[in-house]
Amino acid sequence: MKLSRRKFLGSAAAGTAIAAAMAHSMPAIAGDTVAVGSLHDLTGSLDAFGVPSHMCMKFAIEEINAAGGLLGKKIDLKTYDGQSDIKKFPQYAQQAALNDKVVMLQGAITGASREATRPVLRRYKVPFVYGTIYEGGLCEDNAISVNTGSDQQAVPLLEWSFRNLGKKVFYIGADYNAPRNIGIWNNAIAKREGGETVGEEYYPLDVTDFSTAISKIQAAKPDFLHSCLVGGPHMSFYRQWAAAGMLKKIPIVSVVFGGGQEHMILTPEESDGVIAAYNYFQELDTPENKAFIKRFEASVGADHPYINGIAIGGYNGPMLWAEAVKKAGSFDRDDVMAALAQNIEWTGPGGKMILDGKTHSTQQDVRIIQVKNRVWSLLETKSQIPPYDFNGRCNLLENPKNVDILNPQV
């Protein structure tokens, strides 16, 4: 049979892609080490989120290695800087899979970087661990979410708020998918708790003038304000809110405040009294967390970025993945996911966590906390909140080929 040059090149390209995928299906673990990847924003506009998350991941790998490694092998951490540039994430994900032959990669802070990363890792059968808080709905057999979905924070926070602050809420958020999904939860919980959403506003991420928004909130006279404003420009809202004399008049609750170190950047006069909900905060007064902070500071020094509910995912992710590897007795992706289907339980700085095999998301405690003088204190703990299965639409045991991002229907 005569083969044209075009057909030959097409066949060769396909063969190369297949060979690359097959080559990765047998990770380079013959030696004394096995590679794991960290893909976080270490520079650029998102480094306030990425640097602490990477530090926590690096420390987790150090602890795994100090305990003898995994399956007799030490972990070699490969570090990639996403540079707060979406285009870098698929590029580095492919490098990690094909060149460095990682057996797991953790990272991506934003939903956009997550969605740029996970198809590449799925193609090369590299487990993807997503460590940040997010809107919820990630339902994929190759991906593991080790932090809270928006419902796990928003529902207990709003239940507490309607019980303690009043029945009228005004919701203000950044204009993208996560705050809009949290807005869905806000309205659903308001209705369920006999409350009322008296206003709802969304603002682009680059907005810095919130005078109109503050006027609308003042006119609506809510009992409390639910804020899902995100990023540096939106910190202007809190400064303008305090300058208008509103900080002590209408309480603010939030599932994102503090995640970008807002409580360390703003003055106490601009932030005192804000109430948040996270699975973890650095001041958590438990033996497990005190021991963790002591070990962490012995490794990186006391002058480190504040470890918040986003950053702690960097530590929890490798630890939960390692438990799955130990249960599987293998680094192979399919073996690890089969072990994960049996549920993985582990206790870390934030308490007990159960990685649910059906949703690949995590059951864990969530804390209602309040800031004063840049220090968080505990108001209430909601114990062992399970992950939301989106009314049965996320069931990876029955539908392992699912790769959706699901929206809440509440």
mmCIF file with all atom_site columns, C-alpha atoms in Angstrom, residues 91-283:
data_model
loop_
_atom_site.group_PDB
_atom_site.id
_atom_site.type_symbol
_atom_site.label_atom_id
_atom_site.label_alt_id
_atom_site.label_comp_id
_atom_site.label_asym_id
_atom_site.label_entity_id
_atom_site.label_seq_id
_atom_site.pdbx_PDB_ins_code
_atom_site.Cartn_x
_atom_site.Cartn_y
_atom_site.Cartn_z
_atom_site.occupancy
_atom_site.B_iso_or_equiv
_atom_site.pdbx_formal_charge
_atom_site.auth_seq_id
_atom_site.auth_comp_id
_atom_site.auth_asym_id
_atom_site.auth_atom_id
_atom_site.pdbx_PDB_model_num
ATOM 1   C CA . GLN A 1 91  ? 1.943   24.724 29.155 1.00 0.00 ? 91  GLN A CA 1
ATOM 2   C CA . TYR A 1 92  ? 3.362   23.734 32.541 1.00 0.00 ? 92  TYR A CA 1
ATOM 3   C CA . ALA A 1 93  ? 0.793   20.976 33.047 1.00 0.00 ? 93  ALA A CA 1
ATOM 4   C CA . GLN A 1 94  ? 2.013   19.347 29.838 1.00 0.00 ? 94  GLN A CA 1
ATOM 5   C CA . GLN A 1 95  ? 5.650   19.824 30.848 1.00 0.00 ? 95  GLN A CA 1
ATOM 6   C CA . ALA A 1 96  ? 4.928   18.229 34.209 1.00 0.00 ? 96  ALA A CA 1
ATOM 7   C CA . ALA A 1 97  ? 3.183   15.253 32.603 1.00 0.00 ? 97  ALA A CA 1
ATOM 8   C CA . LEU A 1 98  ? 5.459   14.548 29.644 1.00 0.00 ? 98  LEU A CA 1
ATOM 9   C CA . ASN A 1 99  ? 8.892   15.828 30.646 1.00 0.00 ? 99  ASN A CA 1
ATOM 10  C CA . ASP A 1 100 ? 8.922   15.477 34.420 1.00 0.00 ? 100 ASP A CA 1
ATOM 11  C CA . LYS A 1 101 ? 6.496   12.528 34.529 1.00 0.00 ? 101 LYS A CA 1
ATOM 12  C CA . VAL A 1 102 ? 4.796   13.630 37.729 1.00 0.00 ? 102 VAL A CA 1
ATOM 13  C CA . VAL A 1 103 ? 2.387   11.188 39.351 1.00 0.00 ? 103 VAL A CA 1
ATOM 14  C CA . MET A 1 104 ? 0.263   14.016 40.805 1.00 0.00 ? 104 MET A CA 1
ATOM 15  C CA . LEU A 1 105 ? -0.023  17.763 40.291 1.00 0.00 ? 105 LEU A CA 1
ATOM 16  C CA . GLN A 1 106 ? -1.606  20.242 42.669 1.00 0.00 ? 106 GLN A CA 1
ATOM 17  C CA . GLY A 1 107 ? -2.315  23.881 42.012 1.00 0.00 ? 107 GLY A CA 1
ATOM 18  C CA . ALA A 1 108 ? -4.312  26.523 40.154 1.00 0.00 ? 108 ALA A CA 1
ATOM 19  C CA . ILE A 1 109 ? -5.999  29.171 42.287 1.00 0.00 ? 109 ILE A CA 1
ATOM 20  C CA . THR A 1 110 ? -8.662  30.624 40.008 1.00 0.00 ? 110 THR A CA 1
ATOM 21  C CA . GLY A 1 111 ? -11.410 28.732 38.250 1.00 0.00 ? 111 GLY A CA 1
ATOM 22  C CA . ALA A 1 112 ? -9.964  29.865 34.922 1.00 0.00 ? 112 ALA A CA 1
ATOM 23  C CA . SER A 1 113 ? -6.518  28.416 35.658 1.00 0.00 ? 113 SER A CA 1
ATOM 24  C CA . ARG A 1 114 ? -8.142  25.241 36.973 1.00 0.00 ? 114 ARG A CA 1
ATOM 25  C CA . GLU A 1 115 ? -10.103 24.827 33.749 1.00 0.00 ? 115 GLU A CA 1
ATOM 26  C CA . ALA A 1 116 ? -6.956  25.434 31.686 1.00 0.00 ? 116 ALA A CA 1
ATOM 27  C CA . THR A 1 117 ? -5.062  22.785 33.672 1.00 0.00 ? 117 THR A CA 1
ATOM 28  C CA . ARG A 1 118 ? -7.366  19.859 34.249 1.00 0.00 ? 118 ARG A CA 1
ATOM 29  C CA . PRO A 1 119 ? -8.015  18.786 30.606 1.00 0.00 ? 119 PRO A CA 1
ATOM 30  C CA . VAL A 1 120 ? -4.257  18.431 30.066 1.00 0.00 ? 120 VAL A CA 1
ATOM 31  C CA . LEU A 1 121 ? -3.809  16.314 33.185 1.00 0.00 ? 121 LEU A CA 1
ATOM 32  C CA . ARG A 1 122 ? -6.846  14.232 32.314 1.00 0.00 ? 122 ARG A CA 1
ATOM 33  C CA . ARG A 1 123 ? -5.383  13.523 28.864 1.00 0.00 ? 123 ARG A CA 1
ATOM 34  C CA . TYR A 1 124 ? -2.143  12.211 30.375 1.00 0.00 ? 124 TYR A CA 1
ATOM 35  C CA . LYS A 1 125 ? -3.778  10.472 33.356 1.00 0.00 ? 125 LYS A CA 1
ATOM 36  C CA . VAL A 1 126 ? -2.079  12.603 35.994 1.00 0.00 ? 126 VAL A CA 1
ATOM 37  C CA . PRO A 1 127 ? -4.261  13.086 39.105 1.00 0.00 ? 127 PRO A CA 1
ATOM 38  C CA . PHE A 1 128 ? -5.108  16.755 39.622 1.00 0.00 ? 128 PHE A CA 1
ATOM 39  C CA . VAL A 1 129 ? -5.494  17.999 43.205 1.00 0.00 ? 129 VAL A CA 1
ATOM 40  C CA . TYR A 1 130 ? -7.344  21.313 43.528 1.00 0.00 ? 130 TYR A CA 1
ATOM 41  C CA . GLY A 1 131 ? -6.495  22.929 46.842 1.00 0.00 ? 131 GLY A CA 1
ATOM 42  C CA . THR A 1 132 ? -8.327  26.250 46.944 1.00 0.00 ? 132 THR A CA 1
ATOM 43  C CA . ILE A 1 133 ? -11.820 27.212 48.076 1.00 0.00 ? 133 ILE A CA 1
ATOM 44  C CA . TYR A 1 134 ? -14.081 27.571 45.064 1.00 0.00 ? 134 TYR A CA 1
ATOM 45  C CA . GLU A 1 135 ? -17.615 27.780 43.727 1.00 0.00 ? 135 GLU A CA 1
ATOM 46  C CA . GLY A 1 136 ? -18.149 24.016 43.923 1.00 0.00 ? 136 GLY A CA 1
ATOM 47  C CA . GLY A 1 137 ? -19.269 21.620 41.234 1.00 0.00 ? 137 GLY A CA 1
ATOM 48  C CA . LEU A 1 138 ? -15.985 20.056 40.125 1.00 0.00 ? 138 LEU A CA 1
ATOM 49  C CA . CYS A 1 139 ? -17.051 16.498 39.321 1.00 0.00 ? 139 CYS A CA 1
ATOM 50  C CA . GLU A 1 140 ? -14.316 14.548 37.524 1.00 0.00 ? 140 GLU A CA 1
ATOM 51  C CA . ASP A 1 141 ? -12.725 11.180 38.198 1.00 0.00 ? 141 ASP A CA 1
ATOM 52  C CA . ASN A 1 142 ? -9.209  12.540 37.570 1.00 0.00 ? 142 ASN A CA 1
ATOM 53  C CA . ALA A 1 143 ? -9.627  15.546 39.897 1.00 0.00 ? 143 ALA A CA 1
ATOM 54  C CA . ILE A 1 144 ? -9.738  15.824 43.690 1.00 0.00 ? 144 ILE A CA 1
ATOM 55  C CA . SER A 1 145 ? -11.012 18.882 45.575 1.00 0.00 ? 145 SER A CA 1
ATOM 56  C CA . VAL A 1 146 ? -9.540  19.038 49.076 1.00 0.00 ? 146 VAL A CA 1
ATOM 57  C CA . ASN A 1 147 ? -10.940 22.414 50.128 1.00 0.00 ? 147 ASN A CA 1
ATOM 58  C CA . THR A 1 148 ? -14.455 23.743 50.661 1.00 0.00 ? 148 THR A CA 1
ATOM 59  C CA . GLY A 1 149 ? -17.067 24.275 47.997 1.00 0.00 ? 149 GLY A CA 1
ATOM 60  C CA . SER A 1 150 ? -19.060 27.487 48.274 1.00 0.00 ? 150 SER A CA 1
ATOM 61  C CA . ASP A 1 151 ? -22.037 25.727 49.883 1.00 0.00 ? 151 ASP A CA 1
ATOM 62  C CA . GLN A 1 152 ? -19.852 24.333 52.687 1.00 0.00 ? 152 GLN A CA 1
ATOM 63  C CA . GLN A 1 153 ? -18.946 27.902 53.665 1.00 0.00 ? 153 GLN A CA 1
ATOM 64  C CA . ALA A 1 154 ? -21.964 29.946 52.603 1.00 0.00 ? 154 ALA A CA 1
ATOM 65  C CA . VAL A 1 155 ? -24.701 27.749 54.070 1.00 0.00 ? 155 VAL A CA 1
ATOM 66  C CA . PRO A 1 156 ? -23.356 27.597 57.666 1.00 0.00 ? 156 PRO A CA 1
ATOM 67  C CA . LEU A 1 157 ? -22.316 31.262 57.548 1.00 0.00 ? 157 LEU A CA 1
ATOM 68  C CA . LEU A 1 158 ? -25.761 32.390 56.404 1.00 0.00 ? 158 LEU A CA 1
ATOM 69  C CA . GLU A 1 159 ? -27.568 30.112 58.840 1.00 0.00 ? 159 GLU A CA 1
ATOM 70  C CA . TRP A 1 160 ? -25.535 31.669 61.651 1.00 0.00 ? 160 TRP A CA 1
ATOM 71  C CA . SER A 1 161 ? -26.089 35.186 60.302 1.00 0.00 ? 161 SER A CA 1
ATOM 72  C CA . PHE A 1 162 ? -29.879 34.921 59.963 1.00 0.00 ? 162 PHE A CA 1
ATOM 73  C CA . ARG A 1 163 ? -30.007 33.487 63.471 1.00 0.00 ? 163 ARG A CA 1
ATOM 74  C CA . ASN A 1 164 ? -27.739 36.107 65.081 1.00 0.00 ? 164 ASN A CA 1
ATOM 75  C CA . LEU A 1 165 ? -27.764 39.262 62.946 1.00 0.00 ? 165 LEU A CA 1
ATOM 76  C CA . GLY A 1 166 ? -31.279 39.624 61.536 1.00 0.00 ? 166 GLY A CA 1
ATOM 77  C CA . LYS A 1 167 ? -33.460 38.569 58.639 1.00 0.00 ? 167 LYS A CA 1
ATOM 78  C CA . LYS A 1 168 ? -32.569 41.140 55.950 1.00 0.00 ? 168 LYS A CA 1
ATOM 79  C CA . VAL A 1 169 ? -29.391 40.674 53.889 1.00 0.00 ? 169 VAL A CA 1
ATOM 80  C CA . PHE A 1 170 ? -27.824 42.690 51.082 1.00 0.00 ? 170 PHE A CA 1
ATOM 81  C CA . TYR A 1 171 ? -25.487 40.689 48.812 1.00 0.00 ? 171 TYR A CA 1
ATOM 82  C CA . ILE A 1 172 ? -22.565 42.266 46.947 1.00 0.00 ? 172 ILE A CA 1
ATOM 83  C CA . GLY A 1 173 ? -20.077 40.278 44.885 1.00 0.00 ? 173 GLY A CA 1
ATOM 84  C CA . ALA A 1 174 ? -17.480 40.280 42.150 1.00 0.00 ? 174 ALA A CA 1
ATOM 85  C CA . ASP A 1 175 ? -18.930 39.679 38.704 1.00 0.00 ? 175 ASP A CA 1
ATOM 86  C CA . TYR A 1 176 ? -17.811 36.160 37.790 1.00 0.00 ? 176 TYR A CA 1
ATOM 87  C CA . ASN A 1 177 ? -19.031 32.605 38.267 1.00 0.00 ? 177 ASN A CA 1
ATOM 88  C CA . ALA A 1 178 ? -18.082 31.870 41.907 1.00 0.00 ? 178 ALA A CA 1
ATOM 89  C CA . PRO A 1 179 ? -19.718 34.968 43.494 1.00 0.00 ? 179 PRO A CA 1
ATOM 90  C CA . ARG A 1 180 ? -22.792 34.468 41.311 1.00 0.00 ? 180 ARG A CA 1
ATOM 91  C CA . ASN A 1 181 ? -23.075 30.855 42.479 1.00 0.00 ? 181 ASN A CA 1
ATOM 92  C CA . ILE A 1 182 ? -22.701 32.017 46.066 1.00 0.00 ? 182 ILE A CA 1
ATOM 93  C CA . GLY A 1 183 ? -25.461 34.527 45.310 1.00 0.00 ? 183 GLY A CA 1
ATOM 94  C CA . ILE A 1 184 ? -27.711 31.564 44.445 1.00 0.00 ? 184 ILE A CA 1
ATOM 95  C CA . TRP A 1 185 ? -26.975 30.052 47.854 1.00 0.00 ? 185 TRP A CA 1
ATOM 96  C CA . ASN A 1 186 ? -27.528 33.440 49.521 1.00 0.00 ? 186 ASN A CA 1
ATOM 97  C CA . ASN A 1 187 ? -31.042 33.742 48.121 1.00 0.00 ? 187 ASN A CA 1
ATOM 98  C CA . ALA A 1 188 ? -31.937 30.091 48.772 1.00 0.00 ? 188 ALA A CA 1
ATOM 99  C CA . ILE A 1 189 ? -30.827 30.187 52.402 1.00 0.00 ? 189 ILE A CA 1
ATOM 100 C CA . ALA A 1 190 ? -32.552 33.545 52.950 1.00 0.00 ? 190 ALA A CA 1
ATOM 101 C CA . LYS A 1 191 ? -35.820 32.011 51.784 1.00 0.00 ? 191 LYS A CA 1
ATOM 102 C CA . ARG A 1 192 ? -35.316 28.859 53.849 1.00 0.00 ? 192 ARG A CA 1
ATOM 103 C CA . GLU A 1 193 ? -34.489 30.821 57.015 1.00 0.00 ? 193 GLU A CA 1
ATOM 104 C CA . GLY A 1 194 ? -37.464 33.159 56.673 1.00 0.00 ? 194 GLY A CA 1
ATOM 105 C CA . GLY A 1 195 ? -35.213 35.999 55.614 1.00 0.00 ? 195 GLY A CA 1
ATOM 106 C CA . GLU A 1 196 ? -35.095 38.391 52.674 1.00 0.00 ? 196 GLU A CA 1
ATOM 107 C CA . THR A 1 197 ? -32.451 39.531 50.194 1.00 0.00 ? 197 THR A CA 1
ATOM 108 C CA . VAL A 1 198 ? -33.089 43.281 50.035 1.00 0.00 ? 198 VAL A CA 1
ATOM 109 C CA . GLY A 1 199 ? -30.462 43.954 47.379 1.00 0.00 ? 199 GLY A CA 1
ATOM 110 C CA . GLU A 1 200 ? -27.993 42.161 45.106 1.00 0.00 ? 200 GLU A CA 1
ATOM 111 C CA . GLU A 1 201 ? -25.143 43.822 43.201 1.00 0.00 ? 201 GLU A CA 1
ATOM 112 C CA . TYR A 1 202 ? -22.172 42.541 41.144 1.00 0.00 ? 202 TYR A CA 1
ATOM 113 C CA . TYR A 1 203 ? -19.089 44.533 40.168 1.00 0.00 ? 203 TYR A CA 1
ATOM 114 C CA . PRO A 1 204 ? -16.215 43.844 37.727 1.00 0.00 ? 204 PRO A CA 1
ATOM 115 C CA . LEU A 1 205 ? -12.912 42.928 39.352 1.00 0.00 ? 205 LEU A CA 1
ATOM 116 C CA . ASP A 1 206 ? -11.252 46.233 38.423 1.00 0.00 ? 206 ASP A CA 1
ATOM 117 C CA . VAL A 1 207 ? -13.850 48.503 40.070 1.00 0.00 ? 207 VAL A CA 1
ATOM 118 C CA . THR A 1 208 ? -12.464 50.712 42.847 1.00 0.00 ? 208 THR A CA 1
ATOM 119 C CA . ASP A 1 209 ? -15.238 53.295 43.365 1.00 0.00 ? 209 ASP A CA 1
ATOM 120 C CA . PHE A 1 210 ? -18.048 51.843 45.474 1.00 0.00 ? 210 PHE A CA 1
ATOM 121 C CA . SER A 1 211 ? -19.827 55.075 46.438 1.00 0.00 ? 211 SER A CA 1
ATOM 122 C CA . THR A 1 212 ? -22.949 54.097 44.471 1.00 0.00 ? 212 THR A CA 1
ATOM 123 C CA . ALA A 1 213 ? -22.966 50.609 45.971 1.00 0.00 ? 213 ALA A CA 1
ATOM 124 C CA . ILE A 1 214 ? -22.693 52.007 49.498 1.00 0.00 ? 214 ILE A CA 1
ATOM 125 C CA . SER A 1 215 ? -25.584 54.374 48.836 1.00 0.00 ? 215 SER A CA 1
ATOM 126 C CA . LYS A 1 216 ? -27.745 51.467 47.631 1.00 0.00 ? 216 LYS A CA 1
ATOM 127 C CA . ILE A 1 217 ? -26.903 49.431 50.730 1.00 0.00 ? 217 ILE A CA 1
ATOM 128 C CA . GLN A 1 218 ? -27.680 52.342 53.026 1.00 0.00 ? 218 GLN A CA 1
ATOM 129 C CA . ALA A 1 219 ? -31.035 52.876 51.323 1.00 0.00 ? 219 ALA A CA 1
ATOM 130 C CA . ALA A 1 220 ? -31.951 49.170 51.567 1.00 0.00 ? 220 ALA A CA 1
ATOM 131 C CA . LYS A 1 221 ? -31.256 49.117 55.339 1.00 0.00 ? 221 LYS A CA 1
ATOM 132 C CA . PRO A 1 222 ? -30.198 45.453 55.657 1.00 0.00 ? 222 PRO A CA 1
ATOM 133 C CA . ASP A 1 223 ? -29.497 43.819 59.000 1.00 0.00 ? 223 ASP A CA 1
ATOM 134 C CA . PHE A 1 224 ? -26.199 42.576 57.575 1.00 0.00 ? 224 PHE A CA 1
ATOM 135 C CA . LEU A 1 225 ? -24.131 42.732 54.408 1.00 0.00 ? 225 LEU A CA 1
ATOM 136 C CA . HIS A 1 226 ? -22.907 39.559 52.686 1.00 0.00 ? 226 HIS A CA 1
ATOM 137 C CA . SER A 1 227 ? -19.767 40.408 50.712 1.00 0.00 ? 227 SER A CA 1
ATOM 138 C CA . CYS A 1 228 ? -18.128 38.294 48.043 1.00 0.00 ? 228 CYS A CA 1
ATOM 139 C CA . LEU A 1 229 ? -15.843 41.023 46.732 1.00 0.00 ? 229 LEU A CA 1
ATOM 140 C CA . VAL A 1 230 ? -12.491 39.657 45.573 1.00 0.00 ? 230 VAL A CA 1
ATOM 141 C CA . GLY A 1 231 ? -9.000  40.981 44.891 1.00 0.00 ? 231 GLY A CA 1
ATOM 142 C CA . GLY A 1 232 ? -6.929  44.116 45.405 1.00 0.00 ? 232 GLY A CA 1
ATOM 143 C CA . PRO A 1 233 ? -9.171  46.698 43.701 1.00 0.00 ? 233 PRO A CA 1
ATOM 144 C CA . HIS A 1 234 ? -12.205 45.482 45.662 1.00 0.00 ? 234 HIS A CA 1
ATOM 145 C CA . MET A 1 235 ? -10.430 46.138 48.948 1.00 0.00 ? 235 MET A CA 1
ATOM 146 C CA . SER A 1 236 ? -11.367 49.748 48.239 1.00 0.00 ? 236 SER A CA 1
ATOM 147 C CA . PHE A 1 237 ? -14.920 48.862 49.233 1.00 0.00 ? 237 PHE A CA 1
ATOM 148 C CA . TYR A 1 238 ? -13.937 48.109 52.829 1.00 0.00 ? 238 TYR A CA 1
ATOM 149 C CA . ARG A 1 239 ? -11.965 51.344 53.096 1.00 0.00 ? 239 ARG A CA 1
ATOM 150 C CA . GLN A 1 240 ? -14.864 53.369 51.693 1.00 0.00 ? 240 GLN A CA 1
ATOM 151 C CA . TRP A 1 241 ? -17.390 51.497 53.843 1.00 0.00 ? 241 TRP A CA 1
ATOM 152 C CA . ALA A 1 242 ? -15.426 52.359 56.996 1.00 0.00 ? 242 ALA A CA 1
ATOM 153 C CA . ALA A 1 243 ? -14.913 55.954 55.850 1.00 0.00 ? 243 ALA A CA 1
ATOM 154 C CA . ALA A 1 244 ? -18.690 56.289 55.448 1.00 0.00 ? 244 ALA A CA 1
ATOM 155 C CA . GLY A 1 245 ? -19.073 55.263 59.099 1.00 0.00 ? 245 GLY A CA 1
ATOM 156 C CA . MET A 1 246 ? -20.817 51.996 58.198 1.00 0.00 ? 246 MET A CA 1
ATOM 157 C CA . LEU A 1 247 ? -18.414 49.407 59.672 1.00 0.00 ? 247 LEU A CA 1
ATOM 158 C CA . LYS A 1 248 ? -19.970 49.583 63.131 1.00 0.00 ? 248 LYS A CA 1
ATOM 159 C CA . LYS A 1 249 ? -23.540 50.039 61.867 1.00 0.00 ? 249 LYS A CA 1
ATOM 160 C CA . ILE A 1 250 ? -24.117 47.090 59.520 1.00 0.00 ? 250 ILE A CA 1
ATOM 161 C CA . PRO A 1 251 ? -22.155 43.854 60.101 1.00 0.00 ? 251 PRO A CA 1
ATOM 162 C CA . ILE A 1 252 ? -20.277 42.268 57.186 1.00 0.00 ? 252 ILE A CA 1
ATOM 163 C CA . VAL A 1 253 ? -20.131 38.513 56.626 1.00 0.00 ? 253 VAL A CA 1
ATOM 164 C CA . SER A 1 254 ? -18.064 36.857 53.912 1.00 0.00 ? 254 SER A CA 1
ATOM 165 C CA . VAL A 1 255 ? -16.785 33.512 52.608 1.00 0.00 ? 255 VAL A CA 1
ATOM 166 C CA . VAL A 1 256 ? -13.787 35.132 50.894 1.00 0.00 ? 256 VAL A CA 1
ATOM 167 C CA . PHE A 1 257 ? -12.613 37.950 53.173 1.00 0.00 ? 257 PHE A CA 1
ATOM 168 C CA . GLY A 1 258 ? -9.158  37.066 54.501 1.00 0.00 ? 258 GLY A CA 1
ATOM 169 C CA . GLY A 1 259 ? -8.386  34.669 51.665 1.00 0.00 ? 259 GLY A CA 1
ATOM 170 C CA . GLY A 1 260 ? -6.347  37.387 49.959 1.00 0.00 ? 260 GLY A CA 1
ATOM 171 C CA . GLN A 1 261 ? -4.835  38.546 53.282 1.00 0.00 ? 261 GLN A CA 1
ATOM 172 C CA . GLU A 1 262 ? -7.345  41.420 53.449 1.00 0.00 ? 262 GLU A CA 1
ATOM 173 C CA . HIS A 1 263 ? -7.315  41.368 57.246 1.00 0.00 ? 263 HIS A CA 1
ATOM 174 C CA . MET A 1 264 ? -3.531  41.869 57.219 1.00 0.00 ? 264 MET A CA 1
ATOM 175 C CA . ILE A 1 265 ? -3.541  44.598 54.549 1.00 0.00 ? 265 ILE A CA 1
ATOM 176 C CA . LEU A 1 266 ? -6.463  46.692 55.789 1.00 0.00 ? 266 LEU A CA 1
ATOM 177 C CA . THR A 1 267 ? -6.184  48.547 59.085 1.00 0.00 ? 267 THR A CA 1
ATOM 178 C CA . PRO A 1 268 ? -8.210  47.342 62.081 1.00 0.00 ? 268 PRO A CA 1
ATOM 179 C CA . GLU A 1 269 ? -10.333 50.479 61.673 1.00 0.00 ? 269 GLU A CA 1
ATOM 180 C CA . GLU A 1 270 ? -11.263 49.213 58.203 1.00 0.00 ? 270 GLU A CA 1
ATOM 181 C CA . SER A 1 271 ? -11.824 45.551 59.035 1.00 0.00 ? 271 SER A CA 1
ATOM 182 C CA . ASP A 1 272 ? -12.624 44.955 62.718 1.00 0.00 ? 272 ASP A CA 1
ATOM 183 C CA . GLY A 1 273 ? -15.783 42.927 63.182 1.00 0.00 ? 273 GLY A CA 1
ATOM 184 C CA . VAL A 1 274 ? -15.903 41.242 59.761 1.00 0.00 ? 274 VAL A CA 1
ATOM 185 C CA . ILE A 1 275 ? -17.214 37.675 60.105 1.00 0.00 ? 275 ILE A CA 1
ATOM 186 C CA . ALA A 1 276 ? -16.033 34.881 57.810 1.00 0.00 ? 276 ALA A CA 1
ATOM 187 C CA . ALA A 1 277 ? -16.373 31.127 57.348 1.00 0.00 ? 277 ALA A CA 1
ATOM 188 C CA . TYR A 1 278 ? -13.421 28.848 56.608 1.00 0.00 ? 278 TYR A CA 1
ATOM 189 C CA . ASN A 1 279 ? -12.364 25.295 57.311 1.00 0.00 ? 279 ASN A CA 1
ATOM 190 C CA . TYR A 1 280 ? -9.154  26.629 58.854 1.00 0.00 ? 280 TYR A CA 1
ATOM 191 C CA . PHE A 1 281 ? -7.599  29.738 60.361 1.00 0.00 ? 281 PHE A CA 1
ATOM 192 C CA . GLN A 1 282 ? -4.085  30.032 61.746 1.00 0.00 ? 282 GLN A CA 1
ATOM 193 C CA . GLU A 1 283 ? -5.186  30.862 65.303 1.00 0.00 ? 283 GLU A CA 1
#
